[in-house]
CSV table of N, CA, C and O in Angstrom, one decimal:
chain,number,residue,atom,x,y,z
A,419,GLY,N,39.2,20.4,-1.6
A,419,GLY,CA,38.2,21.4,-1.7
A,419,GLY,C,37.5,21.6,-0.4
A,419,GLY,O,37.9,21.0,0.6
A,420,GLY,N,36.6,22.5,-0.4
A,420,GLY,CA,35.8,22.8,0.8
A,420,GLY,C,34.4,23.3,0.4
A,420,GLY,O,34.2,23.5,-0.8
A,421,PHE,N,33.5,23.4,1.3
A,421,PHE,CA,32.2,23.8,1.0
A,421,PHE,C,31.7,24.9,1.9
A,421,PHE,O,31.7,24.8,3.1
A,422,LEU,N,31.4,26.1,1.4
A,422,LEU,CA,30.8,27.2,2.1
A,422,LEU,C,29.3,26.9,2.3
A,422,LEU,O,28.6,26.9,1.3
A,423,THR,N,28.9,26.7,3.5
A,423,THR,CA,27.5,26.3,3.7
A,423,THR,C,26.8,27.2,4.7
A,423,THR,O,27.4,27.7,5.6
A,424,HIS,N,25.5,27.3,4.6
A,424,HIS,CA,24.6,28.0,5.5
A,424,HIS,C,24.4,27.1,6.8
A,424,HIS,O,23.7,27.5,7.7
A,425,CYS,N,24.8,25.9,6.7
A,425,CYS,CA,24.7,24.9,7.8
A,425,CYS,C,23.3,24.4,8.0
A,425,CYS,O,23.0,23.9,9.1
A,426,GLY,N,22.6,24.3,6.9
A,426,GLY,CA,21.3,23.6,6.9
A,426,GLY,C,21.7,22.1,7.0
A,426,GLY,O,22.7,21.7,6.5
A,427,TRP,N,20.8,21.3,7.6
A,427,TRP,CA,21.1,19.9,7.8
A,427,TRP,C,21.4,19.2,6.5
A,427,TRP,O,22.3,18.4,6.4
A,428,ASN,N,20.6,19.4,5.5
A,428,ASN,CA,20.8,18.7,4.2
A,428,ASN,C,22.2,19.0,3.6
A,428,ASN,O,22.9,18.2,3.1
A,429,SER,N,22.6,20.3,3.7
A,429,SER,CA,23.9,20.7,3.2
A,429,SER,C,25.0,20.0,3.9
A,429,SER,O,26.0,19.6,3.3
A,430,ILE,N,24.9,19.9,5.2
A,430,ILE,CA,25.9,19.2,6.0
A,430,ILE,C,26.0,17.8,5.6
A,430,ILE,O,27.1,17.2,5.4
A,431,LEU,N,24.8,17.1,5.5
A,431,LEU,CA,24.8,15.7,5.1
A,431,LEU,C,25.4,15.5,3.7
A,431,LEU,O,26.2,14.5,3.5
A,432,GLU,N,25.1,16.4,2.8
A,432,GLU,CA,25.7,16.3,1.4
A,432,GLU,C,27.2,16.4,1.5
A,432,GLU,O,27.9,15.7,0.8
A,433,SER,N,27.7,17.4,2.2
A,433,SER,CA,29.1,17.6,2.4
A,433,SER,C,29.8,16.4,3.0
A,433,SER,O,30.9,15.9,2.5
A,434,ILE,N,29.2,15.8,4.0
A,434,ILE,CA,29.8,14.7,4.7
A,434,ILE,C,29.8,13.5,3.7
A,434,ILE,O,30.8,12.8,3.6
A,435,PHE,N,28.7,13.3,2.9
A,435,PHE,CA,28.6,12.2,2.0
A,435,PHE,C,29.7,12.2,1.0
A,435,PHE,O,30.1,11.1,0.5
A,436,VAL,N,30.1,13.4,0.6
A,436,VAL,CA,31.2,13.4,-0.4
A,436,VAL,C,32.6,13.7,0.2
A,436,VAL,O,33.6,13.8,-0.5
A,437,GLY,N,32.6,13.8,1.5
A,437,GLY,CA,33.9,13.9,2.2
A,437,GLY,C,34.6,15.2,2.1
A,437,GLY,O,35.8,15.3,2.0
A,438,VAL,N,33.8,16.3,2.2
A,438,VAL,CA,34.4,17.7,2.0
A,438,VAL,C,34.2,18.5,3.3
A,438,VAL,O,33.1,18.6,3.8
A,439,PRO,N,35.3,19.0,3.9
A,439,PRO,CA,35.1,19.9,5.1
A,439,PRO,C,34.4,21.2,4.7
A,439,PRO,O,34.3,21.6,3.5
A,440,MET,N,33.8,21.8,5.7
A,440,MET,CA,32.9,22.9,5.5
A,440,MET,C,33.4,24.2,6.2
A,440,MET,O,34.1,24.1,7.2
A,441,ILE,N,33.0,25.3,5.6
A,441,ILE,CA,33.1,26.6,6.2
A,441,ILE,C,31.6,27.0,6.4
A,441,ILE,O,30.9,27.2,5.5
A,442,GLY,N,31.3,27.1,7.7
A,442,GLY,CA,29.9,27.4,8.1
A,442,GLY,C,29.6,28.9,8.2
A,442,GLY,O,30.4,29.7,8.8
A,443,TYR,N,28.5,29.3,7.6
A,443,TYR,CA,28.0,30.7,7.6
A,443,TYR,C,26.5,30.7,7.8
A,443,TYR,O,25.7,30.8,6.9
A,444,PRO,N,26.1,30.3,9.1
A,444,PRO,CA,24.7,30.2,9.4
A,444,PRO,C,23.9,31.4,9.3
A,444,PRO,O,24.4,32.5,9.5
A,445,SER,N,22.6,31.3,8.9
A,445,SER,CA,21.7,32.4,8.8
A,445,SER,C,20.8,32.5,10.0
A,445,SER,O,20.6,33.6,10.6
A,446,PHE,N,20.1,31.4,10.3
A,446,PHE,CA,19.1,31.5,11.4
A,446,PHE,C,18.7,30.1,11.9
A,446,PHE,O,19.2,29.1,11.3
A,447,ALA,N,17.8,30.0,12.8
A,447,ALA,CA,17.3,28.8,13.3
A,447,ALA,C,18.4,27.9,13.8
A,447,ALA,O,19.3,28.3,14.5
A,448,GLU,N,18.3,26.6,13.5
A,448,GLU,CA,19.2,25.6,14.0
A,448,GLU,C,20.6,25.7,13.3
A,448,GLU,O,21.5,25.0,13.7
A,449,GLN,N,20.8,26.5,12.3
A,449,GLN,CA,22.0,26.6,11.6
A,449,GLN,C,23.2,27.0,12.4
A,449,GLN,O,24.3,26.4,12.2
A,450,ARG,N,23.0,27.9,13.4
A,450,ARG,CA,24.1,28.3,14.2
A,450,ARG,C,24.6,27.1,15.1
A,450,ARG,O,25.8,26.8,15.2
A,451,MET,N,23.6,26.3,15.6
A,451,MET,CA,24.0,25.1,16.4
A,451,MET,C,24.7,24.1,15.5
A,451,MET,O,25.7,23.5,15.9
A,452,ASN,N,24.2,23.9,14.3
A,452,ASN,CA,24.8,23.0,13.4
A,452,ASN,C,26.3,23.4,13.1
A,452,ASN,O,27.2,22.6,13.0
A,453,CYS,N,26.5,24.7,12.9
A,453,CYS,CA,27.8,25.2,12.7
A,453,CYS,C,28.8,24.9,13.9
A,453,CYS,O,29.9,24.5,13.7
A,454,ILE,N,28.3,25.1,15.1
A,454,ILE,CA,29.1,24.8,16.3
A,454,ILE,C,29.4,23.3,16.3
A,454,ILE,O,30.5,22.9,16.6
A,455,LEU,N,28.4,22.5,16.0
A,455,LEU,CA,28.6,21.0,16.0
A,455,LEU,C,29.7,20.7,15.0
A,455,LEU,O,30.7,19.9,15.3
A,456,LEU,N,29.7,21.2,13.8
A,456,LEU,CA,30.7,20.8,12.8
A,456,LEU,C,32.0,21.3,13.1
A,456,LEU,O,33.1,20.7,12.8
A,457,MET,N,32.1,22.4,13.8
A,457,MET,CA,33.4,23.0,14.2
A,457,MET,C,33.9,22.4,15.5
A,457,MET,O,35.1,21.9,15.5
A,458,GLN,N,33.2,22.4,16.5
A,458,GLN,CA,33.7,22.1,17.9
A,458,GLN,C,33.5,20.6,18.3
A,458,GLN,O,34.4,20.1,18.9
A,459,GLU,N,32.4,20.0,17.9
A,459,GLU,CA,32.1,18.7,18.3
A,459,GLU,C,32.7,17.6,17.4
A,459,GLU,O,33.3,16.7,17.8
A,460,TRP,N,32.5,17.9,16.1
A,460,TRP,CA,32.9,16.9,15.1
A,460,TRP,C,34.3,17.2,14.4
A,460,TRP,O,34.9,16.3,13.9
A,461,GLY,N,34.7,18.5,14.5
A,461,GLY,CA,36.0,18.8,13.9
A,461,GLY,C,36.1,18.7,12.4
A,461,GLY,O,37.1,18.3,11.9
A,462,ILE,N,35.0,18.9,11.7
A,462,ILE,CA,35.0,18.7,10.2
A,462,ILE,C,34.8,20.0,9.5
A,462,ILE,O,34.4,20.0,8.3
A,463,GLY,N,35.0,21.1,10.2
A,463,GLY,CA,34.8,22.4,9.5
A,463,GLY,C,35.2,23.6,10.4
A,463,GLY,O,35.6,23.4,11.6
A,464,THR,N,35.2,24.7,9.8
A,464,THR,CA,35.4,26.0,10.5
A,464,THR,C,34.3,26.9,10.1
A,464,THR,O,33.4,26.6,9.3
A,465,GLY,N,34.3,28.1,10.6
A,465,GLY,CA,33.3,29.0,10.1
A,465,GLY,C,33.0,30.2,11.1
A,465,GLY,O,33.8,30.6,11.9
A,466,PHE,N,31.8,30.7,11.0
A,466,PHE,CA,31.4,31.9,11.6
A,466,PHE,C,30.0,31.7,12.3
A,466,PHE,O,29.0,32.2,11.9
A,467,PRO,N,30.0,30.9,13.4
A,467,PRO,CA,28.8,30.6,14.1
A,467,PRO,C,28.0,31.9,14.6
A,467,PRO,O,26.8,31.9,14.8
A,468,ASP,N,28.8,33.0,14.8
A,468,ASP,CA,28.2,34.2,15.3
A,468,ASP,C,27.9,35.1,14.1
A,468,ASP,O,27.5,36.3,14.3
A,469,GLY,N,27.9,34.6,12.9
A,469,GLY,CA,27.8,35.5,11.7
A,469,GLY,C,26.4,35.8,11.3
A,469,GLY,O,26.3,36.5,10.3
A,470,SER,N,25.4,35.4,11.9
A,470,SER,CA,24.1,35.6,11.5
A,470,SER,C,23.8,37.1,11.3
A,470,SER,O,23.9,37.9,12.2
A,471,GLY,N,23.6,37.5,10.0
A,471,GLY,CA,23.2,38.8,9.7
A,471,GLY,C,24.3,39.8,9.6
A,471,GLY,O,24.1,40.9,9.1
A,472,ARG,N,25.5,39.4,9.9
A,472,ARG,CA,26.6,40.4,9.8
A,472,ARG,C,27.4,40.1,8.5
A,472,ARG,O,27.5,38.9,8.1
A,473,VAL,N,28.0,41.1,7.9
A,473,VAL,CA,28.9,40.9,6.8
A,473,VAL,C,30.2,40.4,7.2
A,473,VAL,O,30.9,40.9,8.1
A,474,ILE,N,30.7,39.3,6.7
A,474,ILE,CA,32.0,38.7,7.0
A,474,ILE,C,33.0,39.3,6.1
A,474,ILE,O,32.8,39.3,4.8
A,475,GLY,N,34.0,39.8,6.6
A,475,GLY,CA,35.1,40.5,5.9
A,475,GLY,C,35.9,39.6,5.0
A,475,GLY,O,36.0,38.4,5.3
A,476,ARG,N,36.5,40.1,4.0
A,476,ARG,CA,37.4,39.4,3.1
A,476,ARG,C,38.5,38.6,3.8
A,476,ARG,O,38.8,37.5,3.5
A,477,GLN,N,39.1,39.3,4.8
A,477,GLN,CA,40.2,38.6,5.5
A,477,GLN,C,39.7,37.4,6.3
A,477,GLN,O,40.4,36.4,6.4
A,478,GLU,N,38.5,37.5,6.9
A,478,GLU,CA,38.0,36.4,7.6
A,478,GLU,C,37.7,35.2,6.7
A,478,GLU,O,38.0,34.1,7.0
A,479,VAL,N,37.1,35.5,5.6
A,479,VAL,CA,36.8,34.5,4.6
A,479,VAL,C,38.1,33.8,4.1
A,479,VAL,O,38.2,32.6,4.0
A,480,GLU,N,39.1,34.7,3.8
A,480,GLU,CA,40.3,34.1,3.3
A,480,GLU,C,41.0,33.2,4.3
A,480,GLU,O,41.5,32.1,4.0
A,481,LYS,N,41.0,33.6,5.6
A,481,LYS,CA,41.5,32.8,6.6
A,481,LYS,C,40.8,31.4,6.7
A,481,LYS,O,41.5,30.4,6.8
A,482,ALA,N,39.5,31.5,6.6
A,482,ALA,CA,38.7,30.2,6.7
A,482,ALA,C,39.1,29.3,5.5
A,482,ALA,O,39.3,28.1,5.7
A,483,VAL,N,39.1,29.9,4.3
A,483,VAL,CA,39.4,29.1,3.1
A,483,VAL,C,40.9,28.5,3.2
A,483,VAL,O,41.1,27.3,2.9
A,484,ARG,N,41.8,29.3,3.7
A,484,ARG,CA,43.2,28.8,3.8
A,484,ARG,C,43.3,27.7,4.8
A,484,ARG,O,44.0,26.7,4.7
A,485,THR,N,42.5,27.9,5.9
A,485,THR,CA,42.5,26.8,7.0
A,485,THR,C,42.1,25.5,6.4
A,485,THR,O,42.7,24.5,6.5
A,486,VAL,N,40.9,25.5,5.6
A,486,VAL,CA,40.4,24.3,5.1
A,486,VAL,C,41.3,23.7,4.0
A,486,VAL,O,41.5,22.5,3.9
A,487,MET,N,41.8,24.6,3.1
A,487,MET,CA,42.6,24.2,1.9
A,487,MET,C,44.0,23.9,2.2
A,487,MET,O,44.5,23.0,1.5
A,488,THR,N,44.7,24.6,3.1
A,488,THR,CA,46.2,24.4,3.1
A,488,THR,C,46.8,24.1,4.5
A,488,THR,O,47.9,23.7,4.5
A,489,GLU,N,46.0,24.4,5.5
A,489,GLU,CA,46.6,24.3,6.9
A,489,GLU,C,46.5,22.8,7.4
A,489,GLU,O,45.7,22.0,6.9
A,490,GLU,N,47.3,22.5,8.3
A,490,GLU,CA,47.3,21.2,9.0
A,490,GLU,C,45.9,20.9,9.6
A,490,GLU,O,45.3,19.8,9.5
A,491,GLU,N,45.3,21.9,10.2
A,491,GLU,CA,43.9,21.8,10.7
A,491,GLU,C,42.9,21.4,9.6
A,491,GLU,O,42.1,20.5,9.9
A,492,GLY,N,43.1,21.9,8.4
A,492,GLY,CA,42.2,21.5,7.3
A,492,GLY,C,42.4,20.1,6.9
A,492,GLY,O,41.5,19.3,6.6
A,493,ARG,N,43.7,19.6,6.9
A,493,ARG,CA,44.0,18.2,6.6
A,493,ARG,C,43.3,17.3,7.7
A,493,ARG,O,42.8,16.2,7.3
A,494,GLU,N,43.4,17.7,8.9
A,494,GLU,CA,42.7,16.9,10.0
A,494,GLU,C,41.2,16.9,9.8
A,494,GLU,O,40.6,15.8,10.0
A,495,MET,N,40.6,18.0,9.4
A,495,MET,CA,39.2,18.1,9.1
A,495,MET,C,38.9,17.1,8.0
A,495,MET,O,37.8,16.4,8.1
A,496,ARG,N,39.7,17.1,6.9
A,496,ARG,CA,39.4,16.2,5.8
A,496,ARG,C,39.5,14.7,6.2
A,496,ARG,O,38.6,13.9,5.8
A,497,LYS,N,40.4,14.4,7.1
A,497,LYS,CA,40.5,13.0,7.5
A,497,LYS,C,39.3,12.6,8.3
A,497,LYS,O,38.7,11.5,8.1
A,498,LYS,N,38.8,13.5,9.2
A,498,LYS,CA,37.6,13.2,10.0
A,498,LYS,C,36.4,13.1,9.1
A,498,LYS,O,35.6,12.2,9.3
A,499,VAL,N,36.2,14.1,8.2
A,499,VAL,CA,35.0,14.0,7.4
A,499,VAL,C,35.0,12.8,6.5
A,499,VAL,O,33.9,12.2,6.2
A,500,CYS,N,36.2,12.3,6.1
A,500,CYS,CA,36.2,11.1,5.3
A,500,CYS,C,35.8,9.9,6.1
A,500,CYS,O,35.2,8.9,5.6
A,501,ARG,N,36.1,9.9,7.4
A,501,ARG,CA,35.6,8.8,8.3
A,501,ARG,C,34.1,8.9,8.4
A,501,ARG,O,33.4,7.8,8.3
A,502,TRP,N,33.6,10.1,8.5
A,502,TRP,CA,32.1,10.3,8.6
A,502,TRP,C,31.5,9.8,7.3
A,502,TRP,O,30.4,9.3,7.2
A,503,ARG,N,32.2,10.1,6.2
A,503,ARG,CA,31.7,9.7,4.8
A,503,ARG,C,31.5,8.2,4.8
A,503,ARG,O,30.4,7.8,4.3
A,504,GLU,N,32.4,7.5,5.3
A,504,GLU,CA,32.3,6.0,5.2
A,504,GLU,C,31.1,5.6,6.0
A,504,GLU,O,30.3,4.7,5.6
A,505,THR,N,30.9,6.2,7.2
A,505,THR,CA,29.7,5.9,8.0
A,505,THR,C,28.4,6.2,7.3
A,505,THR,O,27.4,5.4,7.3
A,506,ALA,N,28.4,7.4,6.6
A,506,ALA,CA,27.2,7.8,5.9
A,506,ALA,C,26.9,6.8,4.7
A,506,ALA,O,25.7,6.5,4.5
A,507,ARG,N,27.9,6.4,4.0
A,507,ARG,CA,27.7,5.5,2.9
A,507,ARG,C,27.2,4.1,3.4
A,507,ARG,O,26.4,3.5,2.7
A,508,ARG,N,27.7,3.7,4.5
A,508,ARG,CA,27.2,2.4,5.0
A,508,ARG,C,25.7,2.5,5.4
A,508,ARG,O,25.0,1.6,5.2
A,509,ALA,N,25.4,3.7,5.9
A,509,ALA,CA,24.0,3.9,6.4
A,509,ALA,C,23.0,3.8,5.2
A,509,ALA,O,21.9,3.4,5.3
A,510,VAL,N,23.4,4.3,4.0
A,510,VAL,CA,22.5,4.3,2.9
A,510,VAL,C,22.7,3.0,2.0
A,510,VAL,O,22.1,2.9,1.0
A,511,GLY,N,23.7,2.2,2.4
A,511,GLY,CA,23.9,0.9,1.6
A,511,GLY,C,22.8,-0.1,1.8
A,511,GLY,O,21.8,0.2,2.5
A,512,GLU,N,22.9,-1.2,1.1
A,512,GLU,CA,21.8,-2.2,1.0
A,512,GLU,C,21.4,-2.7,2.4
A,512,GLU,O,20.2,-2.9,2.6
A,513,GLN,N,22.3,-2.9,3.3
A,513,GLN,CA,22.0,-3.4,4.6
A,513,GLN,C,22.1,-2.2,5.7
A,513,GLN,O,22.1,-2.5,6.9
A,514,GLY,N,22.2,-1.0,5.2
A,514,GLY,CA,22.4,0.1,6.1
A,514,GLY,C,21.1,0.5,6.9
A,514,GLY,O,20.0,0.1,6.6
A,515,SER,N,21.3,1.4,7.9
A,515,SER,CA,20.2,1.8,8.8
A,515,SER,C,19.2,2.6,8.0
A,515,SER,O,18.0,2.5,8.2
A,516,SER,N,19.6,3.4,7.1
A,516,SER,CA,18.7,4.3,6.3
A,516,SER,C,17.8,3.4,5.4
A,516,SER,O,16.6,3.6,5.3
A,517,GLN,N,18.4,2.4,4.8
A,517,GLN,CA,17.7,1.4,4.0
A,517,GLN,C,16.6,0.7,4.8
A,517,GLN,O,15.5,0.5,4.4
A,518,GLY,N,17.1,0.2,6.0
A,518,GLY,CA,16.1,-0.5,6.9
A,518,GLY,C,15.0,0.4,7.3
A,518,GLY,O,13.8,0.0,7.3
A,519,ASP,N,15.3,1.7,7.6
A,519,ASP,CA,14.2,2.6,8.0
A,519,ASP,C,13.2,2.8,6.9
A,519,ASP,O,12.0,2.9,7.1
A,520,LEU,N,13.8,3.0,5.7
A,520,LEU,CA,12.9,3.2,4.5
A,520,LEU,C,12.0,2.0,4.3
A,520,LEU,O,10.8,2.1,4.0
A,521,ASP,N,12.6,0.8,4.4
A,521,ASP,CA,11.9,-0.4,4.2
A,521,ASP,C,10.7,-0.6,5.2
A,521,ASP,O,9.6,-0.9,4.8
A,522,ARG,N,11.0,-0.3,6.4
A,522,ARG,CA,10.0,-0.3,7.5
A,522,ARG,C,8.9,0.7,7.2
A,522,ARG,O,7.7,0.4,7.4
A,523,PHE,N,9.3,1.9,6.8
A,523,PHE,CA,8.3,2.9,6.5
A,523,PHE,C,7.4,2.5,5.4
A,523,PHE,O,6.1,2.6,5.5
A,524,VAL,N,7.9,2.0,4.3
A,524,VAL,CA,7.1,1.6,3.2
A,524,VAL,C,6.2,0.4,3.6
A,524,VAL,O,5.0,0.4,3.2
A,525,LYS,N,6.7,-0.6,4.3
A,525,LYS,CA,5.8,-1.7,4.7
A,525,LYS,C,4.7,-1.2,5.6
A,525,LYS,O,3.6,-1.6,5.5
A,526,ASP,N,5.0,-0.3,6.5
A,526,ASP,CA,4.0,0.3,7.4
A,526,ASP,C,2.9,1.0,6.6
A,526,ASP,O,1.7,0.9,6.9
A,527,MET,N,3.3,1.8,5.6
A,527,MET,CA,2.4,2.5,4.8
A,527,MET,C,1.5,1.6,4.0
A,527,MET,O,0.3,1.8,3.9
A,528,VAL,N,2.1,0.5,3.4
A,528,VAL,CA,1.3,-0.4,2.7
A,528,VAL,C,0.3,-1.1,3.6
A,528,VAL,O,-0.9,-1.3,3.2
A,529,ARG,N,0.7,-1.5,4.8
A,529,ARG,CA,-0.1,-2.2,5.8
A,529,ARG,C,-1.3,-1.2,6.1
A,529,ARG,O,-2.5,-1.7,6.1
A,530,ARG,N,-1.0,0.0,6.4
A,530,ARG,CA,-2.1,1.0,6.7
A,530,ARG,C,-3.1,1.2,5.6
A,530,ARG,O,-4.3,1.3,5.8
A,531,MET,N,-2.6,1.2,4.4
A,531,MET,CA,-3.5,1.4,3.2
A,531,MET,C,-4.3,0.1,3.0
A,531,MET,O,-5.5,0.3,2.7
A,532,GLU,N,-3.8,-1.0,3.3
A,532,GLU,CA,-4.6,-2.3,3.2
A,532,GLU,C,-5.6,-2.3,4.3
A,532,GLU,O,-6.8,-2.8,4.0
A,533,GLU,N,-5.3,-1.9,5.5
A,533,GLU,CA,-6.2,-1.9,6.6
A,533,GLU,C,-7.4,-0.9,6.3
A,533,GLU,O,-8.6,-1.2,6.5
A,534,LYS,N,-7.0,0.2,5.7
A,534,LYS,CA,-8.1,1.2,5.4
A,534,LYS,C,-9.0,0.7,4.3
A,534,LYS,O,-10.2,0.9,4.3
A,535,LYS,N,-8.4,0.0,3.3
A,535,LYS,CA,-9.1,-0.5,2.2
A,535,LYS,C,-10.1,-1.6,2.7
A,535,LYS,O,-11.2,-1.7,2.3
A,536,SER,N,-9.6,-2.5,3.6
A,536,SER,CA,-10.4,-3.6,4.0
A,536,SER,C,-11.5,-3.1,5.0
A,536,SER,O,-12.5,-3.8,5.2
A,537,ALA,N,-11.3,-2.0,5.6
A,537,ALA,CA,-12.3,-1.4,6.6
A,537,ALA,C,-13.6,-0.9,5.8
A,537,ALA,O,-14.6,-0.7,6.4
A,538,LYS,N,-13.4,-0.6,4.5
A,538,LYS,CA,-14.6,-0.1,3.8
A,538,LYS,C,-15.6,-1.1,3.4
A,538,LYS,O,-15.6,-2.1,3.3
């Protein structure tokens, strides 16, 4: 499969987490840069980084879908995104960096609440 995305950061993370290559169609803001990253830097998608505001033709969409679904380039994207998937899953695992960050955040918030409460 593949995922047609506007290249918002959460959409990219979700796609990586399930190991699906992307077809980027950014609208505005950082989405264009995200599209370029997933295409050129990470090699986990294709798309239309210059597509903001323009109508993408049927042939262009078909080519992007075929690339992701049937071409060798798409198979390589899938391999790369699956490696990223494993990294993402480790990050949210019990000893992962995301879990550690969340734990530190919660502890800091509890500490601040206790300090505020004791200051009264």
